Amino acid sequence: MNAVVPLSTLLDARQVWRGRASEVPVGEQPTGWHALDAVLPAGGWPKAALSEILLPVDGVGELRLVLPTLARLTQGQRHVVIVSPPYAPCVAGWRQHGVDMRRVEIVAAAEKDVLWATEQCLRSGSCAAVLAWPHHADDRALRRLQVAAVTGQALALVFRDRSHLSNASPAALRLELEAPPRPQIWVRKCRGGAVSAQAIPLPRSVH
Amino acid sequence: MLVDGPVNARTIVSANETARAAGLHVGQRLSAAQALLSHFEAVPYDRESVGRWHRFLAAVAYRYSSEVSLLPHAVVLEVSKSMGLFGPWPRLESMLRADFTDLGFRHRMAAAPTANAAHVLTTVSDGQAVLSVDTLRNALQRVPIAKSQLPANAIAALPSMGIRTLGQVLALPRDGLRRRFGAELLASLDRLTGDLPSGLALYRPPDTFDLRIELLHEVENQSALIFPVRRMVDDLAAYLAGRDGGVQRFLLRLEHREGRFTDVPVGLLTPERDGALLFEFARGRLEHVTLPEPVLALRLSARDLPAFVPAGRDLFDERPANALPIEQLRERLRARLGDGAVYRLGSTQDPRPERAQREATHDEVPIEPHPRPTWLLPRPIPLRGGNPIILAGPERVETGWWDGGEVCRDYYVIETSLGQEAWAFCAPDEQTGWMIHGWFA
């Protein structure tokens, strides 16, 4: 038992399992925020997966966070669907961020149909990203969305209240937005990498 | 078997094989037939519906040729030009046959250099293809006079002169034929051989589609309607393909007793013509209908038939291979969530924020140089809390005095006491009484 076995031989023989997740494809869906991309293992949004964005209240910078992504996708002739947003998207403002509004579909769904509509859009494969504001989404519903996102190779961005943070979630990425006066983003969970211990500041819109 | 004629003197128009084996034949009196065979089903011959289906088949054939004509109990189409597109005759023939079989029609088909010759050949056998004028005479040689579609007086008289086939007629001296039967027979013969143009009127497809199916029994259950609807929508799709058009709106009318009916309108965002797609939408709408009483008949009418523009797909499309087209996704969502549930927003020329964006506009409006929020509130709300910090502004919006929606406001970008960035306005030059109109989210 005293014989010393070099670690490298064990590793080469693949007898030791190293607790590291499989490689994550890097840089396919950048968020457009360099500081955020730098701490995310995928270099941006996890590709074809569910990302959760947790908010203290609507209108604290959640659109600023995703608009660069929407601008990139719509300018690449891909469609983006917005399911039951809390307010009307302001066309002039979105266009100032570079979003091509001709490729943004807005779906007005009743409370009970939000998850159904979101899943249909994700599964269809014709949407590059689907943004949804579900009110009552449990673990099972989110798992369905995650599976649908994989099936349709789409980005699923779900906006929820931060009170859901304590509940487990199947999302590949969970971001929490902190309200002003210090608007910043906390990465609460990210698949395939360690969670960054520091918050990323979310700069104001430029005026 | 089909019967026709006045009630007291019905004659047989068509009989199936079993009936023919029992000695029944076309032209026989119904009373004579009843003496021969005790049990058979006599269905009245509906001239109107025969005519309608005849025209429907012409519409299907119109897909393959622009020159389609109607002959008695036949549809002829000019294929020599179509073969350049669809391939040689055997291939075109199998495509036509597949279409007719799918629609549930038994048929016989022949190809010949002239329309009338093709018509005659189908009456003799199925699947003959005579592709040159030289071989046409040979093919016509053995056609019996009774099936030659010549004028009736000639068909009656020629066999008694010992002339039984078309070949024999064609060999007779023309002068003699003209003396005996008049110029009409010679003209028919010339049209057969192609010496005289056929002079047929070309079929023009109608601009609306209207199809009615009477159900065999009263239907109280929606699911029992699915099959006939599928059949009707398939017919519509075949018609649209022939017309190279699409349908944007069609109406499914469920007819009840005593002239009452339930209408199920089906509207689409863009013209479509794919049978499976149209059926999915029709079924989606039908599922929402509650039947007030049993359904006796179905009627599908489409009056709005715009041109169909197939969606272009990029050669290097990034989407998954089995992706549902976005149009189909929108229709699926609309079918469940309501017609107005899926929309796009576009900018208008109006500077008033309430009217600066509207559904389904495609105006080319330059990008607004002044700051605009990302969320727009449906109606402005008063600002609560302490005094805000002004980050940008004012931007005066003063317009609309001509249409009653007069607006005179100074818009600012402000930071509320809670630190949120808002787009707010107040009365000109006042900077009090803030109303929030949007969030810079």
XYZ file of C-alpha atoms in Angstrom:
648
model
C 0.000 0.000 0.000
C 3.017 2.214 0.336
C 3.825 2.196 -3.308
C 3.543 5.655 -4.677
C 1.510 5.826 -7.849
C 2.045 8.930 -9.895
C -1.176 10.785 -10.448
C -0.532 11.243 -14.132
C -0.646 7.484 -14.821
C -3.988 7.225 -13.089
C -5.316 10.112 -15.092
C -3.966 8.732 -18.339
C -5.571 5.366 -17.616
C -8.841 7.228 -17.121
C -9.413 5.530 -13.834
C -10.023 8.773 -12.073
C -13.099 10.788 -12.838
C -12.487 14.474 -12.604
C -15.412 16.439 -11.381
C -15.630 18.827 -14.251
C -18.535 19.295 -16.577
C -18.187 18.749 -20.267
C -16.872 21.573 -22.357
C -19.295 24.355 -23.036
C -19.328 25.806 -26.550
C -17.920 29.293 -26.193
C -18.895 32.555 -27.776
C -21.935 31.544 -29.796
C -24.461 33.792 -28.055
C -22.646 36.769 -26.556
C -24.803 39.009 -24.407
C -23.148 42.111 -25.801
C -21.988 43.103 -22.300
C -18.277 42.368 -22.211
C -17.956 42.306 -18.434
C -20.788 39.783 -18.231
C -19.542 37.651 -21.131
C -16.167 37.447 -19.409
C -17.539 35.716 -16.305
C -19.969 33.381 -18.074
C -18.533 29.979 -18.987
C -20.203 30.039 -22.432
C -18.915 33.536 -23.101
C -22.523 34.647 -23.226
C -25.946 33.083 -23.008
C -25.929 29.290 -22.794
C -26.761 28.169 -26.314
C -30.214 26.609 -26.841
C -31.069 26.669 -23.177
C -33.221 28.363 -20.607
C -31.874 31.466 -18.879
C -33.691 33.002 -15.986
C -33.531 36.688 -15.163
C -34.754 37.559 -11.692
C -35.985 41.067 -11.021
C -36.962 43.002 -7.912
C -39.472 44.967 -9.993
C -40.141 45.540 -13.706
C -38.095 48.170 -15.462
C -34.759 47.944 -13.671
C -32.572 47.264 -16.679
C -33.772 43.879 -17.857
C -34.251 45.149 -21.391
C -30.896 46.907 -21.422
C -29.437 43.520 -20.577
C -31.071 41.654 -23.478
C -31.468 44.318 -26.188
C -27.924 43.910 -27.602
C -28.704 40.218 -28.080
C -32.059 40.966 -29.726
C -30.399 43.532 -31.994
C -27.790 40.991 -33.077
C -30.385 38.279 -33.757
C -32.928 40.440 -35.621
C -30.236 42.027 -37.758
C -29.209 38.485 -38.673
C -32.745 37.990 -40.088
C -33.813 35.777 -37.205
C -37.155 36.061 -35.478
C -37.639 36.938 -31.836
C -40.888 36.361 -29.962
C -41.997 38.261 -26.887
C -44.698 36.537 -24.892
C -46.958 38.688 -22.709
C -44.582 41.528 -21.804
C -45.614 43.602 -18.750
C -45.695 46.811 -20.831
C -45.727 47.606 -24.524
C -42.255 47.631 -26.070
C -41.510 51.190 -27.168
C -40.652 50.825 -30.848
C -38.596 54.011 -31.053
C -36.528 52.998 -28.032
C -35.927 49.474 -29.254
C -34.911 50.750 -32.660
C -32.417 53.082 -30.997
C -30.821 49.948 -29.598
C -30.578 48.496 -33.094
C -33.464 46.029 -32.963
C -35.197 45.363 -36.294
C -38.829 45.507 -35.169
C -40.052 43.735 -38.311
C -38.675 40.520 -36.855
C -40.102 40.927 -33.379
C -43.374 39.115 -32.835
C -45.403 40.105 -29.817
C -47.781 37.523 -28.418
C -50.549 38.645 -26.112
C -51.436 35.555 -24.108
C -53.715 35.147 -21.149
C -52.114 34.079 -17.896
C -52.863 30.407 -18.420
C -51.587 30.356 -22.006
C -48.234 32.064 -21.448
C -46.316 28.860 -20.844
C -48.080 27.060 -23.679
C -47.294 29.872 -26.147
C -43.692 30.081 -24.951
C -43.198 26.367 -25.369
C -44.747 26.394 -28.861
C -42.444 29.199 -29.967
C -39.344 27.561 -28.520
C -40.174 24.177 -29.968
C -40.986 25.480 -33.440
C -37.348 26.070 -34.301
C -38.178 29.242 -36.195
C -37.432 31.650 -33.348
C -33.907 32.599 -32.365
C -35.005 33.819 -28.951
C -38.193 33.772 -26.943
C -38.738 36.216 -24.072
C -41.446 35.415 -21.600
C -42.891 36.838 -18.413
C -44.702 33.910 -16.796
C -46.316 34.561 -13.418
C -46.838 31.046 -12.216
C -44.047 28.848 -13.446
C -43.069 25.916 -11.303
C -40.093 23.638 -11.607
C -41.881 21.311 -14.031
C -42.976 24.131 -16.313
C -39.450 25.524 -16.464
C -38.098 22.075 -17.237
C -40.506 21.840 -20.156
C -39.259 25.176 -21.439
C -35.680 23.989 -21.089
C -36.450 20.863 -23.142
C -38.326 22.944 -25.725
C -35.348 25.315 -26.009
C -33.077 22.365 -26.744
C -35.534 20.953 -29.301
C -35.939 24.232 -31.143
C -32.338 25.401 -30.686
C -33.562 28.700 -29.298
C -32.618 31.055 -26.491
C -35.261 31.035 -23.803
C -35.167 34.126 -21.606
C -37.623 34.032 -18.752
C -38.192 37.061 -16.529
C -39.416 36.324 -13.006
C -39.652 37.911 -9.636
C -36.537 37.623 -7.484
C -38.563 35.908 -4.774
C -38.153 32.749 -6.878
C -34.405 32.818 -6.243
C -34.685 30.511 -3.251
C -36.412 27.839 -5.357
C -34.321 25.436 -7.378
C -34.513 25.910 -11.101
C -33.581 23.809 -14.134
C -32.349 26.933 -15.951
C -28.829 26.796 -17.329
C -28.186 30.357 -16.233
C -29.754 32.456 -13.506
C -29.046 36.141 -13.330
C -30.314 38.432 -10.652
C -30.710 42.111 -11.316
C -30.248 44.521 -8.467
C -32.352 47.637 -8.567
C -30.939 51.161 -8.704
C -29.300 53.121 -7.167
C -26.623 50.508 -7.798
C -27.863 48.571 -10.839
C -25.807 45.439 -11.158
C -26.067 41.821 -12.221
C -25.367 38.845 -9.996
C -24.732 35.495 -11.586
C -26.589 33.075 -9.312
C -26.142 29.886 -11.267
C -24.352 28.974 -14.440
C -23.999 25.564 -15.957
C -20.479 24.479 -16.745
C -18.558 26.949 -14.598
C -18.095 28.523 -11.221
C -20.394 31.302 -10.156
C -18.650 34.645 -10.138
C -18.493 36.088 -6.636
C -18.642 39.652 -7.834
C -21.502 41.612 -9.237
C -21.213 43.093 -12.706
C -22.305 46.700 -12.950
C -25.041 47.401 -15.474
C -24.372 50.866 -16.869
C -27.208 53.253 -17.545
C -28.469 53.893 -21.014
C -26.481 56.617 -22.678
C -28.312 59.889 -23.092
C -76.576 2.566 -60.551
C -77.522 6.018 -61.735
C -80.961 6.716 -63.149
C -82.310 9.774 -64.931
C -85.375 10.996 -66.771
C -88.969 11.849 -65.809
C -90.346 9.996 -62.802
C -92.592 7.709 -64.859
C -89.929 6.839 -67.418
C -86.601 6.567 -65.666
C -83.724 5.122 -67.627
C -80.357 3.848 -66.551
C -77.461 6.205 -67.084
C -74.746 4.149 -65.498
C -74.607 0.697 -63.941
C -71.841 -1.080 -62.064
C -70.266 -4.374 -63.033
C -72.541 -6.584 -60.950
C -75.606 -4.948 -62.447
C -74.267 -5.313 -65.949
C -73.596 -8.991 -65.328
C -77.254 -9.363 -64.388
C -78.241 -8.044 -67.799
C -78.825 -4.395 -67.022
C -77.485 -1.904 -69.526
C -77.302 1.794 -70.117
C -80.428 3.228 -71.715
C -82.667 0.536 -70.258
C -85.943 1.474 -68.591
C -85.885 1.323 -64.824
C -89.027 -0.820 -64.864
C -87.289 -3.330 -67.148
C -84.276 -3.347 -64.856
C -86.472 -4.023 -61.844
C -87.867 -7.040 -63.635
C -84.356 -8.399 -64.161
C -82.866 -7.665 -60.777
C -84.833 -7.360 -57.572
C -82.337 -5.581 -55.317
C -80.304 -2.663 -56.478
C -79.684 0.841 -55.407
C -80.917 3.467 -57.836
C -79.329 6.864 -57.280
C -80.766 9.827 -59.190
C -78.343 11.286 -61.682
C -77.489 14.841 -60.657
C -76.519 16.761 -63.782
C -75.540 19.812 -61.841
C -73.117 17.996 -59.608
C -71.643 16.109 -62.570
C -71.004 19.439 -64.255
C -69.479 20.830 -61.111
C -67.070 17.915 -60.666
C -66.252 18.050 -64.348
C -65.145 21.654 -63.937
C -63.332 20.754 -60.726
C -61.265 18.152 -62.586
C -60.505 20.714 -65.253
C -59.225 22.982 -62.487
C -56.979 20.187 -61.241
C -55.681 19.549 -64.752
C -55.072 23.275 -65.174
C -52.096 22.801 -62.917
C -50.330 20.899 -65.669
C -51.303 22.888 -68.718
C -52.645 26.305 -69.560
C -54.773 24.878 -72.374
C -57.503 22.783 -70.831
C -60.859 22.118 -72.498
C -63.976 20.274 -71.534
C -65.337 17.510 -73.781
C -68.401 15.428 -72.905
C -67.336 13.283 -69.916
C -63.705 14.161 -70.492
C -61.091 16.771 -69.841
C -58.433 17.369 -72.480
C -55.235 19.213 -71.898
C -52.472 20.285 -74.218
C -49.344 18.562 -72.926
C -46.691 19.039 -75.590
C -45.513 22.249 -73.943
C -46.010 20.938 -70.387
C -43.655 18.045 -71.049
C -40.799 20.520 -71.151
C -41.487 21.269 -67.498
C -42.795 18.008 -66.070
C -40.765 15.541 -68.120
C -41.744 13.024 -70.797
C -45.304 11.725 -71.109
C -45.007 8.583 -68.931
C -43.864 10.771 -66.053
C -46.538 13.391 -66.618
C -49.124 10.648 -66.962
C -48.199 9.123 -63.625
C -48.368 12.553 -61.958
C -51.835 13.178 -63.370
C -52.997 9.711 -62.389
C -51.662 10.125 -58.859
C -53.554 13.412 -58.542
C -56.847 11.990 -59.748
C -56.506 8.835 -57.673
C -55.751 10.867 -54.547
C -58.883 12.874 -55.127
C -60.854 9.645 -55.464
C -61.676 9.674 -59.171
C -61.545 6.608 -61.411
C -60.276 7.626 -64.789
C -58.934 6.565 -68.142
C -56.197 8.435 -69.867
C -54.706 8.617 -73.328
C -52.331 10.871 -75.172
C -52.676 11.738 -78.844
C -51.648 14.532 -81.215
C -55.217 15.868 -81.383
C -57.709 16.498 -78.618
C -60.498 14.546 -80.323
C -58.264 11.556 -81.026
C -57.214 11.425 -77.375
C -60.860 11.524 -76.397
C -61.683 8.636 -78.749
C -58.718 6.572 -77.538
C -59.808 6.840 -73.887
C -63.183 5.372 -74.791
C -61.449 2.292 -76.234
C -58.736 1.581 -73.698
C -56.755 3.112 -70.861
C -53.194 4.320 -71.055
C -52.633 4.560 -74.808
C -49.984 7.054 -75.797
C -49.739 8.072 -79.433
C -47.137 10.757 -79.707
C -46.787 11.353 -83.469
C -49.225 12.096 -86.274
C -48.003 9.117 -88.344
C -48.808 6.553 -85.693
C -52.127 8.207 -84.964
C -53.797 6.740 -88.069
C -52.653 3.277 -87.062
C -54.010 3.738 -83.586
C -57.374 4.853 -84.921
C -57.630 1.952 -87.402
C -59.296 -0.529 -85.103
C -61.536 1.825 -83.127
C -65.124 0.581 -83.513
C -67.544 3.027 -85.078
C -69.783 2.965 -82.007
C -67.006 4.534 -79.918
C -65.695 6.928 -82.535
C -67.561 10.039 -81.318
C -68.565 10.763 -84.940
C -71.933 12.460 -85.666
C -74.877 10.334 -84.512
C -76.342 9.754 -87.988
C -73.049 8.291 -89.202
C -72.686 6.060 -86.148
C -76.178 4.720 -86.819
C -75.778 4.210 -90.563
C -72.165 3.092 -91.113
C -72.335 -0.360 -89.456
C -75.246 -1.314 -91.667
C -73.044 -0.558 -94.672
C -70.515 -3.073 -93.361
C -68.163 -0.428 -92.054
C -67.256 -1.227 -88.491
C -63.996 0.526 -87.689
C -62.622 4.034 -88.028
C -59.862 2.733 -90.290
C -62.455 1.676 -92.820
C -64.125 5.100 -92.683
C -60.845 6.902 -93.167
C -60.116 4.738 -96.241
C -63.412 5.678 -97.916
C -63.393 8.329 -100.680
C -64.200 11.737 -99.175
C -66.544 12.815 -101.954
C -68.810 9.871 -101.345
C -68.855 10.463 -97.601
C -69.765 14.094 -98.067
C -72.606 13.199 -100.400
C -74.045 10.667 -97.977
C -73.477 12.274 -94.577
C -72.780 15.950 -95.248
C -69.743 18.036 -94.396
C -70.130 17.468 -90.668
C -68.732 13.934 -90.764
C -65.724 15.003 -92.802
C -65.043 17.843 -90.373
C -65.167 15.394 -87.440
C -62.766 13.061 -89.205
C -60.409 15.934 -89.974
C -60.448 17.067 -86.392
C -59.561 13.518 -85.373
C -56.558 13.320 -87.644
C -55.481 16.893 -87.065
C -56.200 18.209 -90.565
C -58.623 20.679 -88.984
C -58.035 22.505 -85.699
C -60.180 21.176 -82.875
C -61.625 24.617 -82.111
C -62.367 23.821 -78.487
C -63.170 26.574 -76.033
C -60.455 26.870 -73.422
C -61.324 26.311 -69.826
C -60.822 29.329 -67.536
C -60.604 28.524 -63.846
C -63.190 30.416 -61.780
C -62.092 33.093 -59.357
C -63.859 31.634 -56.355
C -64.001 28.219 -54.811
C -67.260 26.803 -53.573
C -67.752 23.226 -52.492
C -70.666 21.628 -50.709
C -70.832 18.135 -49.299
C -74.026 16.602 -48.004
C -73.408 14.258 -45.133
C -74.997 10.824 -45.261
C -76.486 11.208 -41.794
C -76.909 13.897 -39.189
C -73.699 14.643 -37.340
C -73.848 15.859 -33.775
C -70.236 15.374 -32.884
C -67.502 17.690 -34.103
C -64.961 14.932 -34.433
C -67.153 13.288 -37.071
C -66.836 16.443 -39.146
C -63.060 16.261 -39.232
C -62.887 13.718 -42.039
C -65.204 15.508 -44.497
C -63.483 18.791 -43.703
C -60.131 17.224 -44.445
C -61.465 16.058 -47.801
C -62.836 19.505 -48.642
C -59.676 21.292 -47.644
C -57.636 18.893 -49.754
C -59.850 19.732 -52.721
C -59.325 23.400 -52.016
C -55.573 22.850 -51.897
C -55.674 20.989 -55.242
C -57.681 23.812 -56.755
C -55.263 26.426 -55.410
C -52.268 24.534 -56.723
C -53.885 24.437 -60.166
C -54.519 28.132 -60.031
C -51.066 28.860 -58.625
C -52.762 30.920 -55.968
C -53.260 30.920 -52.246
C -56.149 31.489 -49.907
C -56.209 34.059 -47.161
C -59.725 33.628 -45.876
C -62.301 30.918 -46.261
C -65.618 30.109 -44.757
C -66.794 26.772 -43.496
C -70.560 26.705 -43.231
C -72.181 23.971 -41.186
C -75.722 23.611 -42.452
C -78.429 22.494 -40.064
C -82.057 21.634 -40.572
C -84.487 24.141 -42.075
C -81.881 26.413 -43.539
C -80.155 27.307 -40.296
C -76.400 27.291 -40.359
C -73.281 27.995 -38.315
C -70.420 29.822 -39.987
C -66.830 29.053 -39.099
C -64.589 31.664 -40.703
C -60.943 30.786 -41.089
C -58.589 33.701 -41.624
C -54.875 33.574 -42.188
C -52.205 36.205 -41.947
C -50.645 35.387 -45.288
C -51.959 33.451 -48.282
C -51.329 29.732 -47.966
C -52.082 26.743 -50.129
C -50.652 23.727 -48.369
C -53.439 21.229 -47.688
C -52.095 20.002 -44.351
C -51.575 23.553 -43.126
C -55.044 24.726 -44.149
C -56.552 21.665 -42.533
C -54.748 22.329 -39.271
C -56.178 25.848 -39.108
C -59.653 24.737 -40.108
C -59.587 22.068 -37.443
C -58.307 24.537 -34.855
C -61.263 26.840 -35.558
C -63.729 23.987 -35.684
C -62.668 22.747 -32.262
C -63.803 26.027 -30.717
C -67.289 25.753 -32.166
C -70.100 24.229 -30.169
C -72.678 22.650 -32.434
C -76.128 24.024 -31.587
C -77.851 21.257 -33.557
C -76.931 18.366 -35.858
C -75.101 19.145 -39.079
C -76.558 17.964 -42.383
C -74.170 19.434 -44.891
C -70.873 21.259 -45.112
C -69.988 24.040 -47.441
C -66.566 25.513 -47.986
C -66.336 28.775 -49.870
C -63.310 30.919 -50.575
C -63.737 34.218 -52.360
C -60.512 35.900 -51.389
C -57.850 34.163 -53.434
C -54.755 36.333 -53.622
C -51.557 35.365 -55.361
C -49.416 32.955 -53.437
C -45.816 33.935 -52.844
C -43.792 31.075 -51.424
C -41.568 32.126 -48.576
C -37.957 32.316 -49.629
C -35.495 30.390 -47.524
C -31.881 31.175 -47.190
C -29.527 28.570 -48.580
C -27.394 28.883 -45.461
C -30.266 28.941 -43.051
C -29.194 28.655 -39.430
C -32.459 27.210 -38.226
C -32.863 23.522 -37.459
C -33.852 21.428 -40.465
C -37.267 20.463 -39.105
C -38.172 24.019 -38.140
C -41.775 25.109 -38.435
C -42.062 28.192 -40.661
C -42.707 31.340 -38.638
C -45.983 31.927 -40.520
C -47.241 28.528 -39.425
C -46.222 29.206 -35.843
C -48.118 32.502 -35.893
C -51.223 30.790 -37.224
C -51.001 28.122 -34.565
C -50.789 30.736 -31.827
C -53.648 32.721 -33.362
C -55.833 29.648 -33.557
C -55.673 29.237 -29.784
C -55.100 32.734 -28.457
C -57.333 34.706 -30.810
C -56.902 36.546 -34.076
C -55.345 39.669 -32.597
C -52.983 37.904 -30.241
C -49.901 37.878 -32.449
C -48.667 41.150 -33.867
C -45.678 43.226 -34.812
C -45.209 46.851 -33.937
C -43.844 49.488 -36.266
C -43.145 53.198 -36.117
C -45.509 55.765 -37.584
C -44.848 59.346 -38.615
C -46.837 60.682 -35.664
C -44.661 62.295 -32.974
C -47.211 61.729 -30.189
C -45.906 58.763 -28.168
C -49.370 57.234 -27.957
C -49.592 57.139 -31.736
C -45.934 56.763 -32.653
C -46.252 53.023 -32.894
C -48.922 50.851 -34.349
C -49.484 47.252 -35.322
C -48.516 46.134 -38.784
C -46.934 49.274 -40.165
C -44.011 49.065 -42.468
C -43.272 52.767 -42.817
C -39.675 53.643 -43.287
C -39.308 56.027 -40.395
C -35.860 57.339 -39.469
C -34.623 56.422 -36.024
C -35.715 58.915 -33.368
C -32.800 61.200 -32.404
C -34.208 62.000 -28.940
C -34.003 59.443 -26.134
C -36.880 57.000 -26.043
C -37.646 54.474 -23.320
C -37.806 50.725 -23.878
C -41.088 50.125 -22.030
C -44.046 52.318 -22.882
C -46.851 52.553 -20.353
C -50.336 52.070 -21.749
C -51.305 55.397 -20.149
C -49.166 57.876 -18.222
C -49.136 57.535 -14.441
C -48.327 60.295 -11.936
C -44.901 60.220 -10.321
C -44.914 59.469 -6.609
C -42.177 60.220 -4.124
C -39.672 63.007 -3.958
C -38.386 65.309 -6.635
C -36.702 63.581 -9.525
C -33.286 64.323 -10.961
C -33.471 65.496 -14.568
C -31.019 63.575 -16.727
C -32.004 64.910 -20.159
C -34.585 67.175 -21.707
C -36.774 68.959 -22.275
C -38.097 67.744 -25.586
C -41.220 69.646 -26.570
C -43.986 67.602 -28.187
C -46.710 69.925 -29.398
C -49.013 68.649 -32.083
C -52.329 67.117 -32.867
C -54.501 70.273 -32.635
C -56.137 69.296 -35.912
C -57.537 65.913 -34.939
C -58.753 66.469 -31.386
C -55.845 64.613 -29.813
C -53.987 67.792 -28.934
C -50.783 67.305 -26.996
C -48.444 69.909 -25.570
C -45.832 68.403 -23.296
C -42.214 68.696 -22.287
C -40.592 65.290 -22.112
C -37.622 64.619 -19.819
C -35.489 61.659 -18.883
C -35.591 61.607 -15.100
C -34.254 59.528 -12.275
C -36.859 58.874 -9.620
C -36.090 58.975 -5.943
C -35.896 55.163 -6.084
C -33.196 55.406 -8.712
C -35.248 54.193 -11.666
C -34.860 55.867 -15.003
C -38.151 57.072 -16.380
C -39.443 58.966 -19.365
C -41.771 61.575 -17.970
C -43.508 64.714 -19.103
C -45.019 67.788 -17.551
C -46.788 70.865 -18.772
C -44.533 73.186 -20.813
C -41.933 75.008 -18.724
C -43.293 73.780 -15.402
C -41.202 70.828 -14.150
C -43.895 69.838 -11.675
C -46.804 67.459 -11.874
C -44.693 64.773 -13.477
C -46.395 62.034 -15.430
C -44.382 58.897 -16.162
C -44.870 57.571 -19.670
C -42.177 54.933 -19.962
C -39.251 53.170 -18.344
C -35.701 52.911 -19.519
C -35.583 49.306 -18.535
